mmCIF file of C-alpha atoms in Angstrom:
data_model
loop_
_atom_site.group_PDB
_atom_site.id
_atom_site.type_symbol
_atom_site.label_atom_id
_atom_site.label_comp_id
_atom_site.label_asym_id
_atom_site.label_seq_id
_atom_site.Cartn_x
_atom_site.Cartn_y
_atom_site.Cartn_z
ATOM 1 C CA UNK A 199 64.057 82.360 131.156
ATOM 2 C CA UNK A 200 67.652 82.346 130.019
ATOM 3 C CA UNK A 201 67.572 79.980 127.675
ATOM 4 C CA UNK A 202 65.140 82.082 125.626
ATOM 5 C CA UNK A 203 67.793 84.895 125.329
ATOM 6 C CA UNK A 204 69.751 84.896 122.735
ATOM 7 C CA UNK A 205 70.885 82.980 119.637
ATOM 8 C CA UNK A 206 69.691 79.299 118.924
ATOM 9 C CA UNK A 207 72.891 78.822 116.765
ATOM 10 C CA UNK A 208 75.840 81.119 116.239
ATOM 11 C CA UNK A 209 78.704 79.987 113.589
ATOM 12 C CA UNK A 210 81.512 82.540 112.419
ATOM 13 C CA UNK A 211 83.511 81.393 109.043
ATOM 14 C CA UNK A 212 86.380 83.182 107.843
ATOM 15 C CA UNK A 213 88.148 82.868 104.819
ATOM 16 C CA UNK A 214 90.794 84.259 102.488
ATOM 17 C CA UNK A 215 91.429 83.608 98.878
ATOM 18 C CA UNK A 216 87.697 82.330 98.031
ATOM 19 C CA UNK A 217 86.532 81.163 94.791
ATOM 20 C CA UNK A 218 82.683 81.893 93.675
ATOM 21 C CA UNK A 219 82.246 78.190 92.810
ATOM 22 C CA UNK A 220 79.241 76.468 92.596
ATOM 23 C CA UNK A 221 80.398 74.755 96.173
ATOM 24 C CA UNK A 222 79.985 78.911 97.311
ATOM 25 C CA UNK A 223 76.975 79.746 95.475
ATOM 26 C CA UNK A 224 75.173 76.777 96.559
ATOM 27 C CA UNK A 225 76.361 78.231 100.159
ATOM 28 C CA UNK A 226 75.230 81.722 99.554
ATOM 29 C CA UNK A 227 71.333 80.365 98.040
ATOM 30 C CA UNK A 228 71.216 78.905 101.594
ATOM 31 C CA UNK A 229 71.614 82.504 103.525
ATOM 32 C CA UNK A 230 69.516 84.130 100.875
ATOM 33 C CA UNK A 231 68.050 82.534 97.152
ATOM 34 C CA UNK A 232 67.720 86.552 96.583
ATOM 35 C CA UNK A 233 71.130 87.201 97.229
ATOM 36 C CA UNK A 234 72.276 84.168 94.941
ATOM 37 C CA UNK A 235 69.877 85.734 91.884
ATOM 38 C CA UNK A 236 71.517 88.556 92.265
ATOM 39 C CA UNK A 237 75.238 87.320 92.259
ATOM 40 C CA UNK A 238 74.043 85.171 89.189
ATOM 41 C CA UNK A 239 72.409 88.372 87.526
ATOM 42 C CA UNK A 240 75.328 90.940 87.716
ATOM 43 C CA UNK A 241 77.530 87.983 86.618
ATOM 44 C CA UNK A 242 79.714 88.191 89.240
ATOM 45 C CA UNK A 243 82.945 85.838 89.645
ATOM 46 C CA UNK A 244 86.377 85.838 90.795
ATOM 47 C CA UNK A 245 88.467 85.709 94.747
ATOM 48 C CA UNK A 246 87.537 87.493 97.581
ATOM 49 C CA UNK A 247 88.261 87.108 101.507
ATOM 50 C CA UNK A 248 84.477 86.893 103.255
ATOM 51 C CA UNK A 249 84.118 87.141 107.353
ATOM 52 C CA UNK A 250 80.637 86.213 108.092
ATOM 53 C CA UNK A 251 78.653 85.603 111.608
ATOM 54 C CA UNK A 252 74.967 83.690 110.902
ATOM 55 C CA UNK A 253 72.794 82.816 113.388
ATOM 56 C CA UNK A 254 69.534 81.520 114.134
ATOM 57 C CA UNK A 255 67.239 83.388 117.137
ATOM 58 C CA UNK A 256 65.538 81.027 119.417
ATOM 59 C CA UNK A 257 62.207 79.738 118.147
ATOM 60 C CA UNK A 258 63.494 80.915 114.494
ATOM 61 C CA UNK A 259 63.299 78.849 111.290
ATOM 62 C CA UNK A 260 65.646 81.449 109.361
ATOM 63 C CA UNK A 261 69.191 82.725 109.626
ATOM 64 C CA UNK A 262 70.686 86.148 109.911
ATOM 65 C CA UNK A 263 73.576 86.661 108.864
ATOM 66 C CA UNK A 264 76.688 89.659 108.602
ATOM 67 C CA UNK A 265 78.982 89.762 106.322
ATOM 68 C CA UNK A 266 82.488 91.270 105.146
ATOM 69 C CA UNK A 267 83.234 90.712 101.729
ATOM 70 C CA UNK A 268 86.751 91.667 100.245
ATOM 71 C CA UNK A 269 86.650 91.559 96.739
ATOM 72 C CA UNK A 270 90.586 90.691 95.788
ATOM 73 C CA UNK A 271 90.033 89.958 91.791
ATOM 74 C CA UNK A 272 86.795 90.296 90.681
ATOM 75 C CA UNK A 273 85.087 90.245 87.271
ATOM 76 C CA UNK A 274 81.401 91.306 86.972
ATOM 77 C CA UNK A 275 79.559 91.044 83.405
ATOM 78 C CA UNK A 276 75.864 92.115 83.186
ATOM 79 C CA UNK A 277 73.981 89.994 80.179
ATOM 80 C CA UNK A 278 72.155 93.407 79.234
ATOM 81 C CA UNK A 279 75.362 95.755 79.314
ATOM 82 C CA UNK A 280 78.051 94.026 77.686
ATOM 83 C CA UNK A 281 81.081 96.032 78.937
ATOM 84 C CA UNK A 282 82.981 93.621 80.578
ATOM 85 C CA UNK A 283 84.331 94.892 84.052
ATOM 86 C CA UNK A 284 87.939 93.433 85.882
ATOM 87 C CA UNK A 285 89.744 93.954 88.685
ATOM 88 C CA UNK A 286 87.188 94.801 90.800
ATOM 89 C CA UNK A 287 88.919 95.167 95.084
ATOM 90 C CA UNK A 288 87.671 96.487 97.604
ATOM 91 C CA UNK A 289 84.790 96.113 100.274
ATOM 92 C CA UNK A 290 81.449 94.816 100.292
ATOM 93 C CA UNK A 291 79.080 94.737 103.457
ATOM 94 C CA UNK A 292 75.879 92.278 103.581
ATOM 95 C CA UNK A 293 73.440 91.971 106.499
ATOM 96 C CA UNK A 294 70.561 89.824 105.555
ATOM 97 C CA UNK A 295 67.481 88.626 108.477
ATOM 98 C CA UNK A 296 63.930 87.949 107.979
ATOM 99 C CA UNK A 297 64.116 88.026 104.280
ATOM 100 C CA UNK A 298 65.714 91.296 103.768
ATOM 101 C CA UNK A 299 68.911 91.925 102.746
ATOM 102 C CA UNK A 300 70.912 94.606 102.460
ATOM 103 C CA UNK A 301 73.981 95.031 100.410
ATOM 104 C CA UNK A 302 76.700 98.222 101.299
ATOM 105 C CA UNK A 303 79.330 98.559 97.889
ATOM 106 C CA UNK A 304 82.495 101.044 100.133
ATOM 107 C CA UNK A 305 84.315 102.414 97.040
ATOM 108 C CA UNK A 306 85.111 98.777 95.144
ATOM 109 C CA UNK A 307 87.492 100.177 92.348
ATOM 110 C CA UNK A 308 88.087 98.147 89.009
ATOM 111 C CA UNK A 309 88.341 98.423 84.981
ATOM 112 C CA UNK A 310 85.942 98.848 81.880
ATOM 113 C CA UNK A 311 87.666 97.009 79.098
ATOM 114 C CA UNK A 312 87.761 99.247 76.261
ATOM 115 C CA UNK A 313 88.097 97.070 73.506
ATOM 116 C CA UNK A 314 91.208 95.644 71.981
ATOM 117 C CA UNK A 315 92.564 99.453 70.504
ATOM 118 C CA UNK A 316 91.717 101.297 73.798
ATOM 119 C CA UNK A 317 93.178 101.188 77.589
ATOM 120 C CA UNK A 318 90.388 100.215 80.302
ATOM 121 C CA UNK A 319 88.595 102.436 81.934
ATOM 122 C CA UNK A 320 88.631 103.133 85.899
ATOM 123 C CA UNK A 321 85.833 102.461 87.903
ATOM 124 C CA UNK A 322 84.903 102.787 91.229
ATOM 125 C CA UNK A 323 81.423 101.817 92.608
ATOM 126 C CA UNK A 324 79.924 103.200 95.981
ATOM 127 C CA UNK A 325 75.765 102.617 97.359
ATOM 128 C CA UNK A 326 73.509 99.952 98.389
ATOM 129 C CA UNK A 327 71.495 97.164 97.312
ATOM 130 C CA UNK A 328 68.211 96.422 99.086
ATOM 131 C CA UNK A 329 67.175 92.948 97.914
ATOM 132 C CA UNK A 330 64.250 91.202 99.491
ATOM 133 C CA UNK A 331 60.228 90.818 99.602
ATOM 134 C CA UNK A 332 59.353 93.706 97.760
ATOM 135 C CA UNK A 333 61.836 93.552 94.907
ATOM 136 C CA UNK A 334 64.848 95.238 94.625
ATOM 137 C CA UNK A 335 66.045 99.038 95.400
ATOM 138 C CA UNK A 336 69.266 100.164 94.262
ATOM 139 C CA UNK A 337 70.775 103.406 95.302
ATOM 140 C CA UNK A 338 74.393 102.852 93.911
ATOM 141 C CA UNK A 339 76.841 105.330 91.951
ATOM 142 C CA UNK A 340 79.434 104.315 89.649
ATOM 143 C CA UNK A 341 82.467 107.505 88.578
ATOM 144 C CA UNK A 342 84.177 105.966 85.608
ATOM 145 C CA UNK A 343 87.175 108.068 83.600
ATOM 146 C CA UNK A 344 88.651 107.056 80.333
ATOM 147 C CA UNK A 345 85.615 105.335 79.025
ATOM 148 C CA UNK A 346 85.782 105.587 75.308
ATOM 149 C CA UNK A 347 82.711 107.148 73.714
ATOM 150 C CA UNK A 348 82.157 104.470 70.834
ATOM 151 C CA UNK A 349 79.427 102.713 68.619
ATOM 152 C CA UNK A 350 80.295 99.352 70.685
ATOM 153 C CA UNK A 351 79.507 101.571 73.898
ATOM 154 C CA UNK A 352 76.564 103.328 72.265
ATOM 155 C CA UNK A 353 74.986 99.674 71.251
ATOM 156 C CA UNK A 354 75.995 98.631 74.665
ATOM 157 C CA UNK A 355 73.933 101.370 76.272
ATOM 158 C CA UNK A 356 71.041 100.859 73.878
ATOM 159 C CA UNK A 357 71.019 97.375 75.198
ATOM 160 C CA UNK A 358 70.591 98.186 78.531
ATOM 161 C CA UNK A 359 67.957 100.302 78.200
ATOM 162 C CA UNK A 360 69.305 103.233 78.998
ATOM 163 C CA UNK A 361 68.438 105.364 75.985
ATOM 164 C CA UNK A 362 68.535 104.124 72.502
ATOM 165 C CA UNK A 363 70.885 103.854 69.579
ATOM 166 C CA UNK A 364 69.851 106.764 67.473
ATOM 167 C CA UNK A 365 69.701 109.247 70.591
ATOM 168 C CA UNK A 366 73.009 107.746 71.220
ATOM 169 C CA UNK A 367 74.359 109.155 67.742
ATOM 170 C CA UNK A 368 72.684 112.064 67.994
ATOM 171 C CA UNK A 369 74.948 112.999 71.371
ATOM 172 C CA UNK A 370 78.090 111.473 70.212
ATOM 173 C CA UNK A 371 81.050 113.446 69.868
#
């Protein structure tokens, strides 16, 4: 019949200027606790413009949901890599339904603090995120110039798991 076409609920929100407050995070755990973790885990924060569509199919208990992200002034800190990143604009794409989510970074450009002696570092950031049942699949690239090959960067790297600190000295410049 007709009335089994089609969306149970439809709601659009758009929005400029958008702080990630709690008031926001406790909105994004709603659409997705996976998506929340991961805004908690990369330690991201700052303003950002967001048009979203969510909507709920007939006979659904979940939403789906679209999204545009704009990041206008963003600041993103991961608790195993401590370079501190600022700046951050540009776009971010989310679709999430039936547990899945997917996240699309287009070029988001920003700054690698270098430390007090040193200027930051440019960054831009480009892939995807896949976050859902399974885990979580990331296929992103980052092109940074002007990042300062240091101890503080070496430990920082060590940290993260990359490699460790004594392979990191033994590369240095």
């Amino acid at each position: 019949t007709r009335e089994d076409r089609g969306p149970a609920a439809l709601i659009r929100v758009n929005a400029e200027r958008l702080a990630l407050d709690p008031e926001v995070r406790g909105a994004i755990s709603e659409l997705s606790a996976d998506v929340r973790e991961t805004v908690d885990t990369l330690g991201l924060e700052g303003s950002f413009a967001v048009d979203i569509t969510t909507w709920r199919d007939q006979g659904s208990e979940t939403f789906g949901y679209d999204a545009r992200i704009d990041v206008e002034d963003g600041r993103l800190q991961l608790a195993d890599l401590p370079l501190p990143t600022t700046k951050l604009r540009g776009p971010v794409f989310v679709h999430g339904e039936d547990g899945q989510n997917r996240v699309e970074v287009a070029a988001v450009h920003g700054v690698i603090d270098n430390g007090a002696d040193g200027e930051p570092a440019s960054l831009t950031l480009h892939g995807t995120v896949d976050v859902g049942t399974t885990g979580i699949a990331t296929d992103l690239s980052a092109v940074v110039r002007g990042l300062e090959l240091t101890p503080r960067l070496g430990r920082a790297v060590d940290a993260f798991g990359a490699f460790d600190f004594a392979t990191w000295e033994l590369l240095a410049p």
